[in-house]
């Protein structure tokens, strides 16, 4: 049985059972074509809005193996998933990340991307950077997380790592041939909201220099207890998307970009003079649930229909995989997750939904009072 489970399952035989090809459509008619796939909850940073400084992680034995990831992804592709974003934690913490990218590329997704803090992209193995290895393995695009362009503030927010490490990673990514990089900035009032124009200028200069970097500003979300009072979520720390757009527009006129994605959470804006582009993700002030087409799979094999799904709407796959389940059973888990999806989550400034733990555990006991973090579900 072990050999059977470790054997790559590509391609999936979809001729025997329609459940392997039935599109993932929820009760509200939303067709799901995107998947966020976390491959580890571990991270080399300890961002103050994301996790505690003393965060405990699952043992790596609980992470899905590359072949388990491949099997899940192949079945998801048969169900209509066409775009996959590899997330974490920090996905580059996995030593087999390049192998995982290769396996996912061979499934045939229309787009394969990754969210990373970029600090490890410039690291080399046998003279080749991680960025180049990822590009050669078939990764299409990178999303980079960076919340400050000030080295001291960066260190304060991230607790570990350096801004220079991130800029080195960006340089390595451009040299590897990644053309359009997206930079995610979580905006927190009183922490980094005074850098909004600096980031907009960064997007403009990147375009002028021929190295496109779309900066996406994200409203601060309630991501659970992180042990930092300054960045822990409160309504007054949310900088509304409208305020961000108006501020940038007052400095450099902008207009809605003409290539908005039907299901993209970010509204995209281009500068009138043609140099640069920004995005704004209104996670709190303008819910985009009605157009949601995404599912999440955590690093320990839990299918999550929404970032803010309650525990009862999260579905375990790992144990099924390791006890000889059929492809049809895995497909049924995906359909169950989609069926459980609500029309919208309660994400407002008065009574926001707080992230609940996906149910992951540490050998020997529960995580207890630490609660959930973004890294456990996948950013």
Short mmCIF file of C-alpha atoms in Angstrom, two decimals:
data_model
loop_
_atom_site.label_atom_id
_atom_site.label_comp_id
_atom_site.label_asym_id
_atom_site.label_seq_id
_atom_site.Cartn_x
_atom_site.Cartn_y
_atom_site.Cartn_z
CA UNK A 1 0.00 0.00 0.00
CA UNK A 2 2.87 2.38 0.79
CA UNK A 3 4.34 1.95 -2.68
CA UNK A 4 0.95 2.65 -4.19
CA UNK A 5 0.55 5.88 -2.24
CA UNK A 6 4.02 7.11 -3.16
CA UNK A 7 3.53 6.51 -6.88
CA UNK A 8 2.72 9.69 -8.85
CA UNK A 9 -0.91 9.62 -9.99
CA UNK A 10 -0.61 11.66 -13.19
CA UNK A 11 -2.67 11.69 -15.29
CA UNK A 12 -5.88 10.92 -13.41
CA UNK A 13 -8.20 8.46 -15.16
CA UNK A 14 -11.46 10.40 -15.37
CA UNK A 15 -13.35 7.96 -17.59
CA UNK A 16 -14.80 5.82 -14.79
CA UNK A 17 -16.53 8.30 -12.52
CA UNK A 18 -17.98 11.70 -13.28
CA UNK A 19 -17.14 12.96 -9.79
CA UNK A 20 -13.53 13.23 -10.99
CA UNK A 21 -14.55 15.71 -13.71
CA UNK A 22 -17.53 17.45 -12.14
CA UNK A 23 -16.76 21.19 -11.80
CA UNK A 24 -16.45 22.64 -8.31
CA UNK A 25 -19.55 24.84 -8.20
CA UNK A 26 -20.97 25.94 -4.86
CA UNK A 27 -24.57 26.56 -3.81
CA UNK A 28 -24.35 30.15 -5.07
CA UNK A 29 -23.16 29.31 -8.58
CA UNK A 30 -19.51 30.23 -8.02
CA UNK A 31 -17.20 28.03 -10.08
CA UNK A 32 -13.88 27.35 -8.37
CA UNK A 33 -10.83 27.43 -10.62
CA UNK A 34 -8.06 28.71 -8.31
CA UNK A 35 -6.27 26.96 -5.46
CA UNK A 36 -3.86 28.22 -2.80
CA UNK A 37 -1.62 25.29 -1.89
CA UNK A 38 0.49 25.70 1.25
CA UNK A 39 3.49 23.37 1.35
CA UNK A 40 4.80 24.35 4.79
CA UNK A 41 3.74 26.48 7.73
CA UNK A 42 7.36 27.12 8.68
CA UNK A 43 8.86 30.54 8.05
CA UNK A 44 12.24 32.20 8.57
CA UNK A 45 10.46 35.46 9.52
CA UNK A 46 8.09 36.15 12.42
CA UNK A 47 5.99 39.01 11.04
CA UNK A 48 4.20 40.79 13.87
CA UNK A 49 0.79 40.72 12.14
CA UNK A 50 1.10 37.06 11.11
CA UNK A 51 2.42 34.97 14.00
CA UNK A 52 3.93 35.00 17.46
CA UNK A 53 7.68 35.38 17.88
CA UNK A 54 7.78 32.06 19.75
CA UNK A 55 5.52 30.35 17.22
CA UNK A 56 5.53 26.56 17.33
CA UNK A 57 5.19 24.64 14.08
CA UNK A 58 4.03 21.17 13.15
CA UNK A 59 6.78 18.57 12.75
CA UNK A 60 7.68 18.24 9.08
CA UNK A 61 6.43 14.63 9.12
CA UNK A 62 2.90 16.03 9.13
CA UNK A 63 3.48 18.01 5.93
CA UNK A 64 2.24 16.52 2.70
CA UNK A 65 4.95 14.77 0.69
CA UNK A 66 5.70 15.86 -2.88
CA UNK A 67 3.80 12.86 -4.26
CA UNK A 68 0.83 13.54 -1.98
CA UNK A 69 0.83 17.14 -3.20
CA UNK A 70 0.96 15.89 -6.79
CA UNK A 71 -1.92 13.50 -6.28
CA UNK A 72 -4.16 16.15 -4.71
CA UNK A 73 -3.24 18.70 -7.38
CA UNK A 74 -3.86 16.26 -10.23
CA UNK A 75 -7.33 15.44 -8.94
CA UNK A 76 -8.06 19.14 -8.40
CA UNK A 77 -7.03 19.82 -12.01
CA UNK A 78 -9.56 17.25 -13.17
CA UNK A 79 -12.20 19.13 -11.18
CA UNK A 80 -11.48 22.35 -13.02
CA UNK A 81 -8.73 23.99 -10.97
CA UNK A 82 -6.63 25.92 -13.49
CA UNK A 83 -4.40 28.18 -11.38
CA UNK A 84 -2.33 27.22 -8.35
CA UNK A 85 -0.41 29.51 -6.03
CA UNK A 86 2.18 27.84 -3.81
CA UNK A 87 2.19 29.41 -0.36
CA UNK A 88 3.35 28.91 3.22
CA UNK A 89 4.68 29.88 5.75
CA UNK A 90 7.66 30.47 3.54
CA UNK A 91 7.57 27.83 0.76
CA UNK A 92 11.32 28.14 0.15
CA UNK A 93 11.92 26.65 3.60
CA UNK A 94 11.21 23.25 2.06
CA UNK A 95 14.36 21.70 0.62
CA UNK A 96 12.28 19.86 -1.99
CA UNK A 97 10.46 22.98 -3.19
CA UNK A 98 11.98 22.86 -6.70
CA UNK A 99 10.88 19.24 -7.08
CA UNK A 100 7.37 20.20 -5.97
CA UNK A 101 7.25 23.00 -8.55
CA UNK A 102 8.31 20.59 -11.29
CA UNK A 103 5.63 18.10 -10.32
CA UNK A 104 2.91 20.75 -10.25
CA UNK A 105 4.04 22.19 -13.57
CA UNK A 106 3.62 18.78 -15.19
CA UNK A 107 -0.03 18.65 -14.13
CA UNK A 108 -0.84 21.25 -16.77
CA UNK A 109 -2.21 24.21 -14.82
CA UNK A 110 -2.69 27.42 -16.79
CA UNK A 111 -0.76 29.37 -14.16
CA UNK A 112 1.62 28.29 -11.39
CA UNK A 113 2.73 31.04 -9.02
CA UNK A 114 4.29 31.39 -5.59
CA UNK A 115 4.05 33.79 -2.65
CA UNK A 116 7.39 34.28 -0.88
CA UNK A 117 9.19 36.77 1.33
CA UNK A 118 12.00 36.65 -1.29
CA UNK A 119 14.79 36.39 1.29
CA UNK A 120 15.95 33.00 -0.01
CA UNK A 121 15.59 33.65 -3.74
CA UNK A 122 19.19 34.83 -4.07
CA UNK A 123 20.66 31.82 -2.24
CA UNK A 124 22.73 29.64 -4.54
CA UNK A 125 23.25 25.92 -5.01
CA UNK A 126 26.10 24.88 -7.29
CA UNK A 127 26.29 28.45 -8.53
CA UNK A 128 22.61 28.73 -9.46
CA UNK A 129 20.18 30.92 -7.53
CA UNK A 130 16.96 29.58 -6.06
CA UNK A 131 15.09 32.04 -8.29
CA UNK A 132 16.70 30.53 -11.39
CA UNK A 133 15.97 26.98 -10.23
CA UNK A 134 12.31 27.88 -9.71
CA UNK A 135 12.09 29.51 -13.12
CA UNK A 136 13.71 26.50 -14.78
CA UNK A 137 11.30 24.20 -12.93
CA UNK A 138 8.37 25.99 -14.54
CA UNK A 139 7.19 28.58 -12.01
CA UNK A 140 5.35 31.31 -13.93
CA UNK A 141 5.23 34.22 -11.51
CA UNK A 142 6.19 35.45 -8.04
CA UNK A 143 4.31 37.37 -5.38
CA UNK A 144 6.69 38.96 -2.87
CA UNK A 145 5.68 40.11 0.62
CA UNK A 146 7.33 43.33 1.85
CA UNK A 147 5.80 45.79 4.31
CA UNK A 148 8.43 48.50 4.60
CA UNK A 149 11.16 50.10 2.50
CA UNK A 150 12.87 51.35 5.66
CA UNK A 151 15.48 48.82 6.91
CA UNK A 152 14.88 49.49 10.61
CA UNK A 153 11.10 49.42 10.30
CA UNK A 154 11.31 46.31 8.15
CA UNK A 155 13.24 44.56 10.91
CA UNK A 156 10.72 45.71 13.52
CA UNK A 157 7.76 44.36 11.55
CA UNK A 158 9.41 41.14 10.39
CA UNK A 159 11.37 40.48 13.62
CA UNK A 160 13.90 38.49 11.55
CA UNK A 161 15.70 38.94 8.26
CA UNK A 162 16.70 42.12 6.48
CA UNK A 163 15.34 44.37 3.77
CA UNK A 164 18.60 43.84 1.88
CA UNK A 165 17.86 40.12 1.76
CA UNK A 166 14.52 40.85 0.10
CA UNK A 167 16.00 43.28 -2.44
CA UNK A 168 18.70 40.72 -3.25
CA UNK A 169 15.93 38.20 -3.83
CA UNK A 170 14.08 40.58 -6.14
CA UNK A 171 17.27 41.16 -8.11
CA UNK A 172 17.78 37.40 -8.45
CA UNK A 173 14.18 36.97 -9.60
CA UNK A 174 14.50 39.55 -12.36
CA UNK A 175 17.81 38.06 -13.47
CA UNK A 176 16.15 34.63 -13.61
CA UNK A 177 13.57 35.96 -16.06
CA UNK A 178 10.53 36.64 -13.88
CA UNK A 179 8.98 39.61 -15.68
CA UNK A 180 5.96 40.78 -13.68
CA UNK A 181 6.42 40.51 -9.93
CA UNK A 182 3.66 41.46 -7.52
CA UNK A 183 4.62 42.94 -4.16
CA UNK A 184 2.14 42.56 -1.29
CA UNK A 185 2.10 45.28 1.37
CA UNK A 186 -0.08 44.92 4.48
CA UNK A 187 -0.94 48.50 5.44
CA UNK A 188 -1.33 49.17 9.19
CA UNK A 189 -2.22 52.63 10.42
CA UNK A 190 0.46 54.07 12.66
CA UNK A 191 2.97 51.44 11.55
CA UNK A 192 3.67 51.81 7.82
CA UNK A 193 0.83 53.89 6.33
CA UNK A 194 3.28 56.76 5.90
CA UNK A 195 5.07 54.64 3.25
CA UNK A 196 2.13 54.30 0.87
CA UNK A 197 3.53 56.93 -1.50
CA UNK A 198 7.02 55.42 -1.20
CA UNK A 199 5.69 52.06 -2.37
CA UNK A 200 3.75 53.73 -5.19
CA UNK A 201 6.97 55.44 -6.25
CA UNK A 202 8.71 52.05 -6.10
CA UNK A 203 6.14 50.65 -8.53
CA UNK A 204 6.69 53.61 -10.85
CA UNK A 205 10.48 53.38 -10.78
CA UNK A 206 10.34 49.63 -11.39
CA UNK A 207 8.30 50.26 -14.52
CA UNK A 208 10.60 53.05 -15.70
CA UNK A 209 13.59 50.72 -15.29
CA UNK A 210 11.84 47.98 -17.24
CA UNK A 211 11.40 45.66 -14.26
CA UNK A 212 7.66 45.62 -13.67
CA UNK A 213 6.64 45.33 -10.01
CA UNK A 214 2.95 45.77 -9.24
CA UNK A 215 2.61 46.88 -5.63
CA UNK A 216 -0.59 45.61 -4.00
CA UNK A 217 -1.79 47.30 -0.84
CA UNK A 218 -3.75 45.00 1.50
CA UNK A 219 -6.08 46.17 4.23
CA UNK A 220 -5.06 44.89 7.66
CA UNK A 221 -7.06 41.76 8.58
CA UNK A 222 -7.79 40.11 11.96
CA UNK A 223 -5.37 37.19 11.78
CA UNK A 224 -5.52 35.98 15.36
CA UNK A 225 -3.22 36.50 18.33
CA UNK A 226 0.36 37.38 17.34
CA UNK A 227 1.72 38.70 20.63
CA UNK A 228 2.34 42.24 19.37
CA UNK A 229 0.03 45.01 20.57
CA UNK A 230 1.17 47.55 17.98
CA UNK A 231 0.18 45.43 14.99
CA UNK A 232 -2.59 43.28 16.53
CA UNK A 233 -5.84 43.97 14.69
CA UNK A 234 -8.19 46.73 15.80
CA UNK A 235 -10.62 48.68 13.56
CA UNK A 236 -8.65 51.92 13.87
CA UNK A 237 -5.56 50.27 12.34
CA UNK A 238 -7.33 49.55 9.06
CA UNK A 239 -6.43 51.97 6.27
CA UNK A 240 -9.39 51.71 3.85
CA UNK A 241 -8.66 50.96 0.21
CA UNK A 242 -10.43 54.15 -0.84
CA UNK A 243 -8.09 56.21 1.33
CA UNK A 244 -5.06 54.51 -0.21
CA UNK A 245 -6.29 55.12 -3.76
CA UNK A 246 -7.15 58.76 -3.07
CA UNK A 247 -3.76 59.43 -1.51
CA UNK A 248 -1.85 58.02 -4.46
CA UNK A 249 -4.15 59.70 -6.98
CA UNK A 250 -3.51 63.07 -5.33
CA UNK A 251 0.22 62.65 -6.01
CA UNK A 252 0.16 60.83 -9.35
CA UNK A 253 -3.17 60.56 -11.20
CA UNK A 254 -4.29 56.95 -11.63
CA UNK A 255 -7.09 55.15 -13.43
CA UNK A 256 -8.64 51.69 -13.26
CA UNK A 257 -6.52 49.30 -15.32
CA UNK A 258 -8.27 47.74 -18.30
CA UNK A 259 -7.18 44.18 -17.47
CA UNK A 260 -9.14 43.50 -14.28
CA UNK A 261 -9.55 39.80 -13.54
CA UNK A 262 -13.15 38.66 -13.09
CA UNK A 263 -12.32 36.99 -9.77
CA UNK A 264 -9.21 38.85 -8.65
CA UNK A 265 -9.46 40.25 -5.11
CA UNK A 266 -7.35 43.28 -6.04
CA UNK A 267 -8.58 46.28 -7.99
CA UNK A 268 -5.75 47.30 -10.31
CA UNK A 269 -4.85 50.90 -11.08
CA UNK A 270 -2.40 52.23 -13.66
CA UNK A 271 -0.71 55.63 -13.58
CA UNK A 272 -1.96 58.08 -16.20
CA UNK A 273 1.54 58.65 -17.58
CA UNK A 274 1.93 54.92 -18.28
CA UNK A 275 4.65 54.24 -15.72
CA UNK A 276 3.69 51.63 -13.17
CA UNK A 277 0.68 49.92 -11.69
CA UNK A 278 -0.70 49.32 -8.21
CA UNK A 279 -3.38 47.09 -6.75
CA UNK A 280 -5.59 47.47 -3.69
CA UNK A 281 -7.16 44.54 -1.82
CA UNK A 282 -10.12 45.71 0.33
CA UNK A 283 -10.28 42.72 2.66
CA UNK A 284 -12.31 44.62 5.27
CA UNK A 285 -14.16 47.48 3.61
CA UNK A 286 -15.41 45.91 0.38
CA UNK A 287 -15.88 42.17 0.54
CA UNK A 288 -15.26 40.32 -2.71
CA UNK A 289 -16.93 37.07 -1.61
CA UNK A 290 -19.46 37.20 -4.44
CA UNK A 291 -16.77 36.58 -7.05
CA UNK A 292 -14.65 34.16 -5.02
CA UNK A 293 -13.33 31.22 -7.03
CA UNK A 294 -10.66 29.97 -4.62
CA UNK A 295 -10.01 26.99 -2.37
CA UNK A 296 -7.09 26.43 -0.01
CA UNK A 297 -5.14 23.34 0.94
CA UNK A 298 -2.98 23.59 4.06
CA UNK A 299 0.46 22.06 4.40
CA UNK A 300 -0.95 19.22 6.52
CA UNK A 301 -3.62 18.39 3.96
CA UNK A 302 -6.72 20.24 5.12
CA UNK A 303 -9.06 21.64 2.46
CA UNK A 304 -10.31 25.08 3.46
CA UNK A 305 -13.07 26.74 1.48
CA UNK A 306 -12.34 30.24 2.83
CA UNK A 307 -9.59 31.92 4.81
CA UNK A 308 -12.18 32.64 7.50
CA UNK A 309 -13.97 29.28 7.42
CA UNK A 310 -14.95 27.85 10.82
CA UNK A 311 -13.40 24.56 11.92
CA UNK A 312 -16.46 22.54 10.91
CA UNK A 313 -16.01 23.71 7.30
CA UNK A 314 -12.48 22.33 6.98
CA UNK A 315 -11.85 18.90 5.57
CA UNK A 316 -8.92 16.57 6.26
CA UNK A 317 -7.15 14.87 3.36
CA UNK A 318 -3.81 13.72 4.77
CA UNK A 319 -5.15 10.83 6.85
CA UNK A 320 -7.23 9.62 3.92
CA UNK A 321 -4.18 9.73 1.66
CA UNK A 322 -2.14 7.67 4.09
CA UNK A 323 -4.78 4.98 4.57
CA UNK A 324 -5.35 4.09 0.94
CA UNK A 325 -8.27 6.27 -0.16
CA UNK A 326 -9.44 6.36 -3.76
CA UNK A 327 -9.23 9.32 -6.11
CA UNK A 328 -13.02 9.55 -5.93
CA UNK A 329 -12.86 10.00 -2.16
CA UNK A 330 -10.43 12.89 -2.56
CA UNK A 331 -12.68 14.49 -5.17
CA UNK A 332 -15.60 14.11 -2.78
CA UNK A 333 -13.68 16.07 -0.12
CA UNK A 334 -13.23 18.95 -2.56
CA UNK A 335 -16.92 18.90 -3.45
CA UNK A 336 -17.82 18.83 0.24
CA UNK A 337 -15.64 21.85 0.92
CA UNK A 338 -17.25 23.81 -1.91
CA UNK A 339 -20.75 22.82 -0.77
CA UNK A 340 -19.97 24.12 2.74
CA UNK A 341 -19.00 27.55 1.46
CA UNK A 342 -21.11 30.47 2.64
CA UNK A 343 -22.35 33.30 0.46
CA UNK A 344 -20.04 35.63 2.38
CA UNK A 345 -17.99 35.76 5.55
CA UNK A 346 -18.53 38.33 8.29
CA UNK A 347 -15.62 40.65 7.57
CA UNK A 348 -16.60 44.08 8.77
CA UNK A 349 -14.98 46.59 11.06
CA UNK A 350 -17.58 46.21 13.81
CA UNK A 351 -17.71 42.44 14.31
CA UNK A 352 -14.98 40.86 12.19
CA UNK A 353 -14.46 37.14 11.86
CA UNK A 354 -11.19 36.13 13.49
CA UNK A 355 -9.12 33.36 11.97
CA UNK A 356 -9.81 30.00 13.58
CA UNK A 357 -7.24 27.24 13.76
CA UNK A 358 -7.49 24.74 10.88
CA UNK A 359 -7.17 21.96 13.44
CA UNK A 360 -3.49 21.26 12.99
CA UNK A 361 -1.75 19.73 15.96
CA UNK A 362 1.64 19.09 17.46
CA UNK A 363 2.61 15.53 18.35
CA UNK A 364 1.78 14.98 22.00
CA UNK A 365 -0.85 17.67 22.33
CA UNK A 366 -2.77 20.64 21.04
CA UNK A 367 -1.36 24.03 20.13
CA UNK A 368 -3.46 25.32 22.99
CA UNK A 369 -3.65 29.06 23.58
CA UNK A 370 -1.35 29.96 20.70
CA UNK A 371 -4.34 29.77 18.40
CA UNK A 372 -4.11 30.06 14.64
CA UNK A 373 -1.78 32.04 12.43
CA UNK A 374 -1.86 32.91 8.75
CA UNK A 375 1.05 30.53 8.16
CA UNK A 376 -1.04 27.56 9.34
CA UNK A 377 -3.66 28.13 6.66
CA UNK A 378 -1.43 29.49 3.92
CA UNK A 379 -0.96 33.11 2.91
#
